[in-house]
PDB file of C-alpha atoms in Angstrom:
ATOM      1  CA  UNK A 191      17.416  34.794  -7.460  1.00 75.00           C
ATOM      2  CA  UNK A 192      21.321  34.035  -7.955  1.00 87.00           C
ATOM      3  CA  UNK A 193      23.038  34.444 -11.413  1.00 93.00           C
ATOM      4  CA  UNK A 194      25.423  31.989 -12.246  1.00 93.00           C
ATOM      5  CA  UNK A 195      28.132  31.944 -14.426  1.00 95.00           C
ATOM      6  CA  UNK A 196      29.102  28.968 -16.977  1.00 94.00           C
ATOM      7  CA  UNK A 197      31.842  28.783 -19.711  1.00 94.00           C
ATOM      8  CA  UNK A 198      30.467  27.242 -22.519  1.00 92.00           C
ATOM      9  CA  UNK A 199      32.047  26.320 -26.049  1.00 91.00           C
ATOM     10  CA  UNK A 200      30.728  28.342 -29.237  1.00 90.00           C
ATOM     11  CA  UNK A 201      32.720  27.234 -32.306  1.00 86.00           C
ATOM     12  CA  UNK A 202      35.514  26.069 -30.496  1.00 90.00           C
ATOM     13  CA  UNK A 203      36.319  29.447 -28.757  1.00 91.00           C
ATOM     14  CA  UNK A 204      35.312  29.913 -24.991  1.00 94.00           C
ATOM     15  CA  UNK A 205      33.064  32.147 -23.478  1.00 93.00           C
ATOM     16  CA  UNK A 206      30.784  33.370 -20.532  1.00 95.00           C
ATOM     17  CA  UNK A 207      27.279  32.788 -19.717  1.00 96.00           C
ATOM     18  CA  UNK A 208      25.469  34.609 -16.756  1.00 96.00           C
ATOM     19  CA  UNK A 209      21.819  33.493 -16.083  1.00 96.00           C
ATOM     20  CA  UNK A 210      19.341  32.363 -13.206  1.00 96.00           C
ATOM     21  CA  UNK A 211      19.728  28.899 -12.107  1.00 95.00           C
ATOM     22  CA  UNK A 212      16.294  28.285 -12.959  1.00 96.00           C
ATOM     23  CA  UNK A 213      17.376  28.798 -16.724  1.00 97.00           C
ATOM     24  CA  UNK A 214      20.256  26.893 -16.508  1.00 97.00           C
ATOM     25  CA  UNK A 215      18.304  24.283 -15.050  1.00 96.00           C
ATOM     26  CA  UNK A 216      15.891  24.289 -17.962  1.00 97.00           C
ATOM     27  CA  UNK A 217      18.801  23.964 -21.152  1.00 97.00           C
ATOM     28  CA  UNK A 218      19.703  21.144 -18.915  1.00 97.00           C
ATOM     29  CA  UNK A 219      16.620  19.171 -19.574  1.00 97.00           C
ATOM     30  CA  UNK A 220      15.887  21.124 -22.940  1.00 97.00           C
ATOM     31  CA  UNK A 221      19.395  19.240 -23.541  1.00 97.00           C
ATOM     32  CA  UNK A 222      18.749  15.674 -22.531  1.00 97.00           C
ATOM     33  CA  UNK A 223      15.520  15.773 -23.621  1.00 96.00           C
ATOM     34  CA  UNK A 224      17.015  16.173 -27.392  1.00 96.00           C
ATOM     35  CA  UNK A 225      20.096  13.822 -26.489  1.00 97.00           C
ATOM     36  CA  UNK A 226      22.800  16.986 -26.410  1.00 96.00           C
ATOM     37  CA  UNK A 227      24.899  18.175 -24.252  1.00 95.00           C
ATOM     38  CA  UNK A 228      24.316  21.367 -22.579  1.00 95.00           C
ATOM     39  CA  UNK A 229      27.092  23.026 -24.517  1.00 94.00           C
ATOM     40  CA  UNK A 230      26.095  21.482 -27.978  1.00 95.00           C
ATOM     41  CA  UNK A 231      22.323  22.934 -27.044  1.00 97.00           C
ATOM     42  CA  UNK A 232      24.230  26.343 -26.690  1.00 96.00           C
ATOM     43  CA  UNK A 233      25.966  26.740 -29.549  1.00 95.00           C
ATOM     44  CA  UNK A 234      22.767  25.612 -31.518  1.00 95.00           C
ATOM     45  CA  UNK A 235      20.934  28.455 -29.946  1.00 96.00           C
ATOM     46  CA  UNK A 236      23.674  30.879 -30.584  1.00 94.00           C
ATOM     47  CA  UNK A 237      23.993  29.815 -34.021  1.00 90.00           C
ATOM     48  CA  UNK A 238      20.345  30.806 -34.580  1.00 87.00           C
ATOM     49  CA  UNK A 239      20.263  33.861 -32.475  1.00 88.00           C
ATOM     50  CA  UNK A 240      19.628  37.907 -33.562  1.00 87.00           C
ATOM     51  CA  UNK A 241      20.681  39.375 -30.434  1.00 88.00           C
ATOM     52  CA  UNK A 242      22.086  38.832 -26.822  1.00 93.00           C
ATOM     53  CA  UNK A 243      23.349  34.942 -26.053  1.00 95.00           C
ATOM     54  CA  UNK A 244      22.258  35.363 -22.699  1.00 95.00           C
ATOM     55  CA  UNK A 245      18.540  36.792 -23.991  1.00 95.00           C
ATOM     56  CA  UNK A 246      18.457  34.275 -26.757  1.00 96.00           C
ATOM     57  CA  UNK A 247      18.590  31.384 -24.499  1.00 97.00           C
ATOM     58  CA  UNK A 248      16.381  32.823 -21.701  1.00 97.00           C
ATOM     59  CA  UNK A 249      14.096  32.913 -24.888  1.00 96.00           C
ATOM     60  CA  UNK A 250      14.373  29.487 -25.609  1.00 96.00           C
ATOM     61  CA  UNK A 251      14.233  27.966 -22.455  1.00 97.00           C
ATOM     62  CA  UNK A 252      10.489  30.019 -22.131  1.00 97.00           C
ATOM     63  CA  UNK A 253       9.265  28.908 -25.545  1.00 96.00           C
ATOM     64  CA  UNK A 254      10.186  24.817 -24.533  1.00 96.00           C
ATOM     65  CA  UNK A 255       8.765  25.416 -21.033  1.00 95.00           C
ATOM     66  CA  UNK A 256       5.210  26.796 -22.846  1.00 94.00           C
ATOM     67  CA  UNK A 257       5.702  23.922 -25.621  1.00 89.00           C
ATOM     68  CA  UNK A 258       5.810  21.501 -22.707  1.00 86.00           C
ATOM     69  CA  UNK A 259       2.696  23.472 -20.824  1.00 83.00           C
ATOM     70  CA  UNK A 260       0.571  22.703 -23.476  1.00 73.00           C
TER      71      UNK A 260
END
């Protein structure tokens, strides 16, 4: 599975993302399901993250997929 790499946004100051596709894939539809923007889902996650940004939103994207499952 391919990492890719996204700048994203966090308080105005630019950064890196690496993750799996599939992940990026999911805080795409986490985002339009909620009416955000990919970036504005980011920076919410980041802003309520402990650790790692990449970890926190691997995270989130799991918990949303399981919410979804059921």
């Amino acid at each position: 599975m391919s990492l890719r790499k996204r700048s994203v946004l966090i308080a105005g100051h630019p950064t890196s993302v690496t993750l799996e596709e599939p992940f990026w894939e999911t805080l795409k539809d986490m985002a339009v399901a909620r009416g955000l923007s990919v970036n504005a889902l980011v920076e919410e996650i980041d802003g309520d993250r402990d650790g790692n940004l990449s970890s926190a939103l691997r995270v989130a994207a799991l918990l949303w997929v399981k919410g979804r499952a059921g």
